Coordinates of C-alpha atoms in Angstrom, one line a residue:
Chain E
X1 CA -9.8 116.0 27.4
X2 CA -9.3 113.8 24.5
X3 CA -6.8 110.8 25.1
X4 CA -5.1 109.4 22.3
X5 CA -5.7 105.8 21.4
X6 CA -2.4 103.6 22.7
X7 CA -0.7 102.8 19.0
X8 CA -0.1 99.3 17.7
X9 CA 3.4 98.5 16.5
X10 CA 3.0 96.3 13.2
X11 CA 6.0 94.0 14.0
X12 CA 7.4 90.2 13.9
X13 CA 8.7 87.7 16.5
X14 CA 12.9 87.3 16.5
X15 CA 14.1 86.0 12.9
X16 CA 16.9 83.2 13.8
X17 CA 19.5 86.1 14.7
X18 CA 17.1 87.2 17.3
X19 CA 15.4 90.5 15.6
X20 CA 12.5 91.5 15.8
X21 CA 11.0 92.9 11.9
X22 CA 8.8 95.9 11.6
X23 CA 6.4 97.5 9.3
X24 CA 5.3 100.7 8.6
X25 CA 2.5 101.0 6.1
X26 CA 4.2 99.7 2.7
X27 CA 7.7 99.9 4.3
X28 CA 8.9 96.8 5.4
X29 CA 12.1 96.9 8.1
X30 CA 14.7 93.8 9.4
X31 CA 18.1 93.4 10.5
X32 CA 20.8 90.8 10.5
X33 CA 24.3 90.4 12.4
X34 CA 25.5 93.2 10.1
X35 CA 22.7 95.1 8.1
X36 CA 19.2 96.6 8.2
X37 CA 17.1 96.0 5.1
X38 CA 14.6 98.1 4.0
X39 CA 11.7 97.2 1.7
X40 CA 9.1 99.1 -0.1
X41 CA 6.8 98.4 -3.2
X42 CA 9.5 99.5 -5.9
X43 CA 12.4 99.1 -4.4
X44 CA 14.2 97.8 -1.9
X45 CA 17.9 98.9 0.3
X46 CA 20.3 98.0 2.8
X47 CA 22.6 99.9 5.5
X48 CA 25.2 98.9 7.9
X49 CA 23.4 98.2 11.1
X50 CA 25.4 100.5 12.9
X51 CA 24.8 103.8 10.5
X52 CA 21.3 103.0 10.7
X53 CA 21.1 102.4 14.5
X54 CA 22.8 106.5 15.0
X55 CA 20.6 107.8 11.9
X56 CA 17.4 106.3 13.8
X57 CA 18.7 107.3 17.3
X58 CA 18.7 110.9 16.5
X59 CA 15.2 111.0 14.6
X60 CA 14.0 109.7 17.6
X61 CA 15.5 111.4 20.5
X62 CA 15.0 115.0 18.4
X63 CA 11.1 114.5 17.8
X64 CA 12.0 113.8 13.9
X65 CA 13.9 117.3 14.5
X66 CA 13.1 120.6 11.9
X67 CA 12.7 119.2 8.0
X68 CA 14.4 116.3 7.1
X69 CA 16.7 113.9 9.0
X70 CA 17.9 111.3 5.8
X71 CA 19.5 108.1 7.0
X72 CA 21.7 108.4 3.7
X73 CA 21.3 109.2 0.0
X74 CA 17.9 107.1 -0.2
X75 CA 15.9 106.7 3.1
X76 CA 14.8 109.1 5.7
X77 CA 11.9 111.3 7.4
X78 CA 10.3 114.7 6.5
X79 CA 8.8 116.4 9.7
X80 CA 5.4 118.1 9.3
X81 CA 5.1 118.7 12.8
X82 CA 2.1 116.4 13.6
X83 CA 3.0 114.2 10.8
X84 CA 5.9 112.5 9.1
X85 CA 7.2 111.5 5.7
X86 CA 9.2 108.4 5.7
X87 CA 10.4 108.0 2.1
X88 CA 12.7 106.0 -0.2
X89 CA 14.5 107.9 -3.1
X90 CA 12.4 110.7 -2.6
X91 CA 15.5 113.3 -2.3
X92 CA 17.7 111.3 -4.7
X93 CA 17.6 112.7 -8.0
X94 CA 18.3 109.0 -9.6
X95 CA 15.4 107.4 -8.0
X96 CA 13.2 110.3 -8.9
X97 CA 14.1 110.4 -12.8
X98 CA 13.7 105.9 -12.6
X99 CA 10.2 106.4 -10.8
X100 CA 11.3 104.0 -8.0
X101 CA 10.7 106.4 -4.9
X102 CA 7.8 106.0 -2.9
X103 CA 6.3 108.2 0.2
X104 CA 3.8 107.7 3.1
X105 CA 2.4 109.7 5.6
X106 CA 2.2 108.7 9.0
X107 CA 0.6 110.1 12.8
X108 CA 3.7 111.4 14.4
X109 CA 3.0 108.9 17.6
X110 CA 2.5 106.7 15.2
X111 CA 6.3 106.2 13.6
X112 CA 7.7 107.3 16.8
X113 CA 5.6 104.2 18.6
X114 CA 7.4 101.8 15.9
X115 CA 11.2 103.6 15.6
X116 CA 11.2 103.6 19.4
X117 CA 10.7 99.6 19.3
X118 CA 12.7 99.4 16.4
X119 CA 16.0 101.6 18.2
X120 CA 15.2 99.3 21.3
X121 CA 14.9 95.6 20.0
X122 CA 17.9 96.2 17.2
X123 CA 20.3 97.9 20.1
X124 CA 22.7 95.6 21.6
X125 CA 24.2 95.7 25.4
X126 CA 27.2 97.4 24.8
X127 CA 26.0 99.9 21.9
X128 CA 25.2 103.5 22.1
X129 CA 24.0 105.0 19.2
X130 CA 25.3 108.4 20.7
X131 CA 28.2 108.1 21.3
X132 CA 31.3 108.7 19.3
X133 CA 32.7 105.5 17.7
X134 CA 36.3 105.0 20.0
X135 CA 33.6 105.2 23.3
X136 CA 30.9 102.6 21.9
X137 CA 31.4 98.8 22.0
X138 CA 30.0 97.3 18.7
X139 CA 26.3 97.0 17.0
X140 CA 26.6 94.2 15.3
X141 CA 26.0 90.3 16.1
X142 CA 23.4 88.3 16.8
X143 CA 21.2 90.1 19.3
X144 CA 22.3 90.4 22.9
X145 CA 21.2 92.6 25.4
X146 CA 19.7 96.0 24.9
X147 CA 20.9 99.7 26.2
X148 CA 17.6 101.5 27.3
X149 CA 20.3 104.0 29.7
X150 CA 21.8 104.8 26.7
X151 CA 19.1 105.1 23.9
X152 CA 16.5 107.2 26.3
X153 CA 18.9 109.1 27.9
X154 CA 17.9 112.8 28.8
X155 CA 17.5 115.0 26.0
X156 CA 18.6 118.8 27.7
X157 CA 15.9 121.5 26.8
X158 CA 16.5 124.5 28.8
X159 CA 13.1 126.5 29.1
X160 CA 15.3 129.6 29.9
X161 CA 19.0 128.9 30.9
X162 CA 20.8 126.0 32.0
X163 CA 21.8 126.7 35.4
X164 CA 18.7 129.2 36.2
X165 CA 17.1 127.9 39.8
X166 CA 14.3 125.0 38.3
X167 CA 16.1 124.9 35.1
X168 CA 18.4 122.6 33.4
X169 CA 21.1 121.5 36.2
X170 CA 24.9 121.5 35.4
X171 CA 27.4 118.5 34.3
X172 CA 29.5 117.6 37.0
X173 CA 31.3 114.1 38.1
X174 CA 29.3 113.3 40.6
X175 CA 26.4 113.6 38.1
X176 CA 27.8 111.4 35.7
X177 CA 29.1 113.9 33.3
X178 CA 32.8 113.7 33.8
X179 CA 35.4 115.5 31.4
X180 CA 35.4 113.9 28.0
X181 CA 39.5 112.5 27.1
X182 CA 39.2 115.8 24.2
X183 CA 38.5 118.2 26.8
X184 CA 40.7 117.1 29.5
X185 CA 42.2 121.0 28.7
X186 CA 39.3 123.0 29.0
X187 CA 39.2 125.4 31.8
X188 CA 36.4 124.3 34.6
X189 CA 36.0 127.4 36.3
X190 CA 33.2 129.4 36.9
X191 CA 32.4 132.8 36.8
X192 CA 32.2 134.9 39.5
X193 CA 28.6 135.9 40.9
X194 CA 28.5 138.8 43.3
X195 CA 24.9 139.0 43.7
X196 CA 23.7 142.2 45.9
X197 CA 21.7 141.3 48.9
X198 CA 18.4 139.7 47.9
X199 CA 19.7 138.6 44.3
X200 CA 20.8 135.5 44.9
X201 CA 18.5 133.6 42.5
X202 CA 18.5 136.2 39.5
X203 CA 22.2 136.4 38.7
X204 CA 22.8 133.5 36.6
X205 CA 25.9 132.5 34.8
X206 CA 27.5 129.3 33.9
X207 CA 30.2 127.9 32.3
X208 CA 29.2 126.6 28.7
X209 CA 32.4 125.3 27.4
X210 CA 33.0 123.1 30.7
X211 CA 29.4 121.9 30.4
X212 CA 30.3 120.7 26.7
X213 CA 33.1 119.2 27.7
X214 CA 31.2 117.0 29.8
X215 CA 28.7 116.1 27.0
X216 CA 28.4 112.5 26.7
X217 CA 27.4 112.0 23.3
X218 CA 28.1 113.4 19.8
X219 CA 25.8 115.5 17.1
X220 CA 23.1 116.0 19.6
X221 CA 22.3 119.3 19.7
X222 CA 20.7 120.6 22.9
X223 CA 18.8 123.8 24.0
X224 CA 20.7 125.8 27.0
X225 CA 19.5 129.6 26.0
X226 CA 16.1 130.5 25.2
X227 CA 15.4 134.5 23.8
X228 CA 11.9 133.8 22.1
X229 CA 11.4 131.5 19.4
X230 CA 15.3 131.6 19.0
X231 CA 17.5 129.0 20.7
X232 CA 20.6 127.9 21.6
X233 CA 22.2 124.3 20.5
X234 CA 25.1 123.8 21.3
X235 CA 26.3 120.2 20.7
X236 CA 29.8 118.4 20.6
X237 CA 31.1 116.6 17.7
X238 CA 33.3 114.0 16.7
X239 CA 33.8 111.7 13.5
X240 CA 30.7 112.0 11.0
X241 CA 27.5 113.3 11.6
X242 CA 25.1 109.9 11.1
X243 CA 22.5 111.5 9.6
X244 CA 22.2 114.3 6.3
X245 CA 20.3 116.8 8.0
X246 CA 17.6 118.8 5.5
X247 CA 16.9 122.4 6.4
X248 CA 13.1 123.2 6.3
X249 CA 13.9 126.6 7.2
X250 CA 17.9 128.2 7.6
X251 CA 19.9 127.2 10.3
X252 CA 23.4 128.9 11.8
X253 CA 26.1 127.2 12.9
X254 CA 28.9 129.1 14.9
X255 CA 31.9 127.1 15.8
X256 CA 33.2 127.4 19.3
X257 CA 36.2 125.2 19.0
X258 CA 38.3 123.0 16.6
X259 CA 37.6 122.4 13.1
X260 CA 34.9 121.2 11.3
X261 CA 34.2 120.4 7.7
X262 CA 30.7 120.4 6.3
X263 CA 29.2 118.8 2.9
X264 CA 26.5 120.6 1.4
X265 CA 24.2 119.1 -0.9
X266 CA 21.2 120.5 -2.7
X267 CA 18.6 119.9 -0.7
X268 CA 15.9 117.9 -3.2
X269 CA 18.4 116.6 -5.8
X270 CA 21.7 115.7 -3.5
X271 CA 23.8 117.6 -6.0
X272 CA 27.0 118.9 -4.8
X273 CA 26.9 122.7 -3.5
X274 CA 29.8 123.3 -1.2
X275 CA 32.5 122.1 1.1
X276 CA 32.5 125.1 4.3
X277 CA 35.4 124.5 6.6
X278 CA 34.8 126.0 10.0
X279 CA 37.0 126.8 12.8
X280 CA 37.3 128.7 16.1
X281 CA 35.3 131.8 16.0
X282 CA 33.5 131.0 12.8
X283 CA 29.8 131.4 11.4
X284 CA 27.8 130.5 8.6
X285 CA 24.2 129.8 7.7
X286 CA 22.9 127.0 6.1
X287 CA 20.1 127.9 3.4
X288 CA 16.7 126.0 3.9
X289 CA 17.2 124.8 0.7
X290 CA 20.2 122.8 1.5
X291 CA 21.0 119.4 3.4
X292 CA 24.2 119.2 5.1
X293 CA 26.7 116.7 6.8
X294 CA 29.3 117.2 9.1
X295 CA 32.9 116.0 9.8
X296 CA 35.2 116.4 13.2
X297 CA 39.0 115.4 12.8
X298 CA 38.7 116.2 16.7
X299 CA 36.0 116.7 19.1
X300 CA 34.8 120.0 18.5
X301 CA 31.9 122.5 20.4
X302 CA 29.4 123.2 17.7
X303 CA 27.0 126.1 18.6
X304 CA 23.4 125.3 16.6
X305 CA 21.4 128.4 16.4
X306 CA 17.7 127.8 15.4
X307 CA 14.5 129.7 14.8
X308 CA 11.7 127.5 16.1
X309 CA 9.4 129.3 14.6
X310 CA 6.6 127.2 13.3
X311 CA 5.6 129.2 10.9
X312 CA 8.7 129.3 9.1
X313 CA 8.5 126.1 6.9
X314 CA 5.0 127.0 5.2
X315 CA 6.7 131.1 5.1
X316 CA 9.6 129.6 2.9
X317 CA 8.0 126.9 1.1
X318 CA 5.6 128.8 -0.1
X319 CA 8.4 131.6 -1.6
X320 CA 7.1 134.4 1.3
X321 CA 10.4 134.2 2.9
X322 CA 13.7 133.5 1.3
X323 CA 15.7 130.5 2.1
X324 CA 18.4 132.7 2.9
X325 CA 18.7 134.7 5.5
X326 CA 20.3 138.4 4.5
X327 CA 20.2 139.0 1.1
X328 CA 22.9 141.1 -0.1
Chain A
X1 CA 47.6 108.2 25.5
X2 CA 47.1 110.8 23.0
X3 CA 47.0 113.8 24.4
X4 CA 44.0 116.8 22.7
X5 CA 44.7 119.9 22.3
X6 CA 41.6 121.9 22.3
X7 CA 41.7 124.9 19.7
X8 CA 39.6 128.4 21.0
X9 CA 39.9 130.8 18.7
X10 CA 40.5 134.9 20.1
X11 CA 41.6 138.6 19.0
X12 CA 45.2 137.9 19.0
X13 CA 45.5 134.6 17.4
X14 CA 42.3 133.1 15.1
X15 CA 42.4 131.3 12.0
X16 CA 39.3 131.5 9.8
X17 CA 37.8 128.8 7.6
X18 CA 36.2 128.9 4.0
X19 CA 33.8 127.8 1.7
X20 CA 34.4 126.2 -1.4
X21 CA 32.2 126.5 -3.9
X22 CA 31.1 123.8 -6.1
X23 CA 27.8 125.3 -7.6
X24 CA 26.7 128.2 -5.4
X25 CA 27.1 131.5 -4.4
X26 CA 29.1 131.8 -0.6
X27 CA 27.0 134.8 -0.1
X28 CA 24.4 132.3 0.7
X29 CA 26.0 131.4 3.6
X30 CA 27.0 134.3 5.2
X31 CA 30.2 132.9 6.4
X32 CA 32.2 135.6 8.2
X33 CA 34.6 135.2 12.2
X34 CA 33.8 136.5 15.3
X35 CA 36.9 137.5 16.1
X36 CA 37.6 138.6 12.9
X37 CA 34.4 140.8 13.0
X38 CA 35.8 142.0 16.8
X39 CA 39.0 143.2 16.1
X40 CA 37.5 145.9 13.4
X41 CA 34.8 147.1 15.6
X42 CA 34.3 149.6 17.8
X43 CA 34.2 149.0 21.3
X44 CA 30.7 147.8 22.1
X45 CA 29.7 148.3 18.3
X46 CA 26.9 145.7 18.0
X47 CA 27.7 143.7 14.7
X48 CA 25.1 141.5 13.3
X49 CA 26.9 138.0 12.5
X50 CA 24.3 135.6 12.5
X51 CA 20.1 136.7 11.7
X52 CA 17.2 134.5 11.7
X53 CA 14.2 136.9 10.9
X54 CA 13.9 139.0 14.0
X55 CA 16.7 137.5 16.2
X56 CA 20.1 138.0 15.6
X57 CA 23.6 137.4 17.3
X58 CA 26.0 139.5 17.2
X59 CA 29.6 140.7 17.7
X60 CA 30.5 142.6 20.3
X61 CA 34.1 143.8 21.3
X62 CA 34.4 144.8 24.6
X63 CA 36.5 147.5 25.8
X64 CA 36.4 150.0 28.6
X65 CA 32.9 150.5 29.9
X66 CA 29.7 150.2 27.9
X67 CA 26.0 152.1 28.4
X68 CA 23.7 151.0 30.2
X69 CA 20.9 149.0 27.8
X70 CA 18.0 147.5 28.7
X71 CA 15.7 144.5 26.5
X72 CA 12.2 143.7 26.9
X73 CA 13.4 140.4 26.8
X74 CA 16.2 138.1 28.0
X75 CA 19.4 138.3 26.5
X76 CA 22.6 135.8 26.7
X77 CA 25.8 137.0 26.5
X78 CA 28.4 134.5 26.0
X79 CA 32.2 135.8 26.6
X80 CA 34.1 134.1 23.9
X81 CA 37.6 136.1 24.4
X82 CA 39.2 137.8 27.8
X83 CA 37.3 139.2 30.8
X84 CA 34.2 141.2 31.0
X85 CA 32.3 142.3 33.9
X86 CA 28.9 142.3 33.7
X87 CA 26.8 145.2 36.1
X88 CA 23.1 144.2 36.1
X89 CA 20.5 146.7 38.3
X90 CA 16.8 147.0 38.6
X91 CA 15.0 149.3 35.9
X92 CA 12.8 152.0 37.7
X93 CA 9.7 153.2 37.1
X94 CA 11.5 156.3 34.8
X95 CA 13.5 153.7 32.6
X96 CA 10.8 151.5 31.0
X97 CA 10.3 154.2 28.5
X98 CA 13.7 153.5 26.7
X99 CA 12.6 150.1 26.3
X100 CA 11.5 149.2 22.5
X101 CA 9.4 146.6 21.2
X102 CA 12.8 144.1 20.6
X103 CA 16.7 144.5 20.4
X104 CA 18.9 146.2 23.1
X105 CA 18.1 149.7 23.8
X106 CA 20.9 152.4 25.4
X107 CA 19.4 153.7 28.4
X108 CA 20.0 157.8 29.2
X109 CA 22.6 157.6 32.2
X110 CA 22.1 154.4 35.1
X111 CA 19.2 152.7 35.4
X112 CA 17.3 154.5 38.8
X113 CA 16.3 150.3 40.6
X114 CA 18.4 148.2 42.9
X115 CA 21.6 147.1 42.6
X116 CA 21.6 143.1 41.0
X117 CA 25.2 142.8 41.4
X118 CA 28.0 141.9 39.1
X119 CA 29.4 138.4 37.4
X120 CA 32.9 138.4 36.4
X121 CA 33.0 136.1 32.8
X122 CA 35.8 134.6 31.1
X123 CA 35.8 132.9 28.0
X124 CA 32.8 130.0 27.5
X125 CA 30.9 131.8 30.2
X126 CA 27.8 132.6 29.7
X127 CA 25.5 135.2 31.4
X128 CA 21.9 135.5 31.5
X129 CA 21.0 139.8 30.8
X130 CA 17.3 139.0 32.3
X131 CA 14.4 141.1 31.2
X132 CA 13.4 143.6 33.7
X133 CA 17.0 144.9 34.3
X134 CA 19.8 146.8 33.1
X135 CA 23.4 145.6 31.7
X136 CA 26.4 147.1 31.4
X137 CA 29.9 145.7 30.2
X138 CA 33.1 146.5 31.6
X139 CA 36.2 145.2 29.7
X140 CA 39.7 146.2 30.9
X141 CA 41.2 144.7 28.1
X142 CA 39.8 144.0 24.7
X143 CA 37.7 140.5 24.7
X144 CA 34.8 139.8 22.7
X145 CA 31.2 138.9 23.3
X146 CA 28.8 137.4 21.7
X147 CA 25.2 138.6 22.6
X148 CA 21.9 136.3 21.9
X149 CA 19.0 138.9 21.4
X150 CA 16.5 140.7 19.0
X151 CA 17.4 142.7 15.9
X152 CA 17.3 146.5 17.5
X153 CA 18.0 149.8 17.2
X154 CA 21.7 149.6 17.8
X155 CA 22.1 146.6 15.8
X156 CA 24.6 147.3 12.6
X157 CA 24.3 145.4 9.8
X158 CA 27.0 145.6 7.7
X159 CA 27.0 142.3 6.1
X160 CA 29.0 142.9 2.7
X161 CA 32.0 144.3 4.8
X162 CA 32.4 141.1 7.1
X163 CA 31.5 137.9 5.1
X164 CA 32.9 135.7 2.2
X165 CA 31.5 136.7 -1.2
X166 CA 33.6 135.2 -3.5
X167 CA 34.9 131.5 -4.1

């Protein structure tokens, strides 16, 4: 058994608003009351520290998820599955043409080690990166606190079912899982199991709209069904999606409920592509060509459907599968 | 305080969304309604709406009583209009043979195992089909299902007849 070697965090004491700075290869990281700065050897950007905080909450918490997560129109991750991009300009088409983008390559634990630091020291009491903005008290200030609950908070991966014996539990009250103010009208009732004698455990059912009503956070999407390599996602959404998610293979989005509005970019360039409004009942896949960001007037139950495959990103890239998926 | 009202979309009363194109073609996304998809079908007509290589999910109106079908691997059906009951028994030794390599597969009459028992689903429920046993839908009303499995034999595919092709 080989044991990986614990992994050193390249960081700085607290600047004189208490932060601690990070670096990551040639990419240099701080923060102030209001913004994260981001350095790298031919450029140089800044975010609101609150955008960045939910952008690097979600890279986290999804394993640097499938393809690429971008913070915004310059910075971001590319996951190899083992290893990660972190780039600068890369997927901007203006960078690109001015030569001022710049890459690296890092160990998965090894970026993980130093976002996970990074989410923790720059997250205030009070803060949840998760959360929808009207339930979150505010990132900025000098620092205060921290919310470990919040930013390491179970990340639901059924290995079969939610609700199967052993497998994901339900959301209840009692739990901590109690009716988000959105939902308040969503039916709570179960179905009805009549399981012959000596079938108790193998008739399984659950109610999946009252288990997303009691989602806590937002844009979070979560595995409850399993059939294969193809799962399940459901996730509920409100306000703006905080990252621009890049497919590295297609993904399907069915909406359960409500409205949502999605901006779709070219994937490499960030050229405009489409606007796709969704509502009850609807579904459309996103080419693995494309990047993507979401908008929710309301909060709304987003059913994610993935292939997790992980064959699929080398299969496309390499033109032996289409980056669409039914080609009419 | 503002009080939400939460929109679920069904046969009798859905509103679709769109794409609008800037520079693509909506075929690309394949953007077509459940419901939409449901109240054209046939009852139990398994319509491809979503397919990701080998697995698919489709759209399935329920109505009356379905065959008996069998998977050689779990399935999920989530009821997304009305009421269905769901009949799940044992496969026996005789009905492993109309099982395929993926997909659903209609079985010739009942299934000869035990008795499983039954759920009773309404809308948002969902209901794990679990390899190794039998299914079958019963639907007083219509309602609509929508049925996380494998691309098989029964699957229809009639993608230019449900989705957006044009700006």
């Amino acid at each position: 058994m080989t044991i990986a070697a614990p992994v050193k965090v390249d960081s700085t004491g607290p600047n004189t608003d208490g932060y601690r700075s990070f670096r990551l290869g040639e990419f240099k990281f701080r923060r102030d009351e209001y913004f994260v700065y981001v350095e790298w050897p031919t450029g140089k950007h800044v975010m609101s520290a609150d955008s960045f905080l939910k952008a690097l909450q979600r890279d986290v918490a999804w394993q640097f998820f499938y393809g690429i997560v971008n913070f915004d129109g310059v910075v971001g991750t590319v996951n190899h599955y083992g290893t990660v991009d972190l780039f600068a300009g890369r997927y901007n088409d203006v960078y690109r043409k001015a030569e001022l983008d710049h890459l690296e390559n890092f160990s998965t634990p090894m970026i993980k080690a130093t976002f996970d630091e990074m989410l923790d020291d720059w997250t205030n009491a009070g803060f949840d990166p998760f959360a929808s903005p009207t339930e979150t008290g505010s990132a900025f200030g000098i620092k205060h606190g921290d919310n470990r609950a919040a930013i390491t908070r179970h990340r639901v991966t059924a290995s079969r079912m939610v609700s199967v014996p052993g497998d994901e539990p339900l959301r209840n009250d009692e739990n901590g899982h109690p009716v988000n103010r959105h939902f308040l009208d969503v039916a709570q009732d179960e179905p009805e199991k009549h399981p012959e004698p000596g079938f108790d455990g193998e008739i399984s059912s659950f109610n999946l709209y009252a288990y997303l009503s009691r989602s806590q956070v937002t844009w979070n999407p979560s595995v409850v069904s399993v059939c294969g390599d193809s799962l399940y996602c459901p996730t509920t959404e409100e306000y703006i999606l905080p990252i621009i998610h890049g497919n590295d293979r297609v993904e399907w989005f069915i909406q359960l409920s409500d409205e949502l509005i999605w901006q779709v970019e070219d994937r490499d360039s960030g050229a405009a592509l489409a606007k796709v409004t969704m509502r009850s009942g609807d579904v459309a896949a996103m080419p693995a060509d494309i990047r993507h960001q979401g908008y929710a007037p309301k909060r709304a139950m987003l059913l994610v459907w993935e292939n997790a495959d992980p064959a699929l990103p080398a299969l496309i890239s390499s033109g032996q599968l289409p980056s669409v998926p039914v080609e009419i | 305080m503002k009080t939400y009202t939460t929109n679920f979309g069904s046969l009798a009363d859905f509103t679709k969304g769109s794409i609008d194109i800037i520079d693509d073609d909506p075929k690309r996304y394949v953007f077509s309604n459940i419901f939409e998809v449901a109240s054209t079908s046939r009852p139990y007509e398994k319509v491809a709406v979503g397919k990701n290589r080998q697995y698919v999910v489709e759209a399935i109106r329920a109505e009356g009583t379905s065959e008996w079908r069998t998977a050689p691997h779990d399935e999920f059906a989530l009821v997304m209009d009305g009421e269905v009951e769901i009949r799940l028994q044992k496969l026996g030794p005789d009905d492993t043979a109309a099982t395929a390599e993926r997909g659903s597969n209609a079985l010739k009459g009942a299934p000869s195992g035990a008795m499983m028992g039954r759920v009773v689903a309404r809308r948002g429920h969902m209901t794990l089909l679990p390899v190794g046993a039998a299914y079958q839908f019963h639907a007083d009303k219509p309602s609509v299902i929508l049925l996380q499995t494998q691309d098989g034999p029964d699957t229809v595919h009639k993608w230019a007849d449900i989705i957006q092709t044009v700006a």
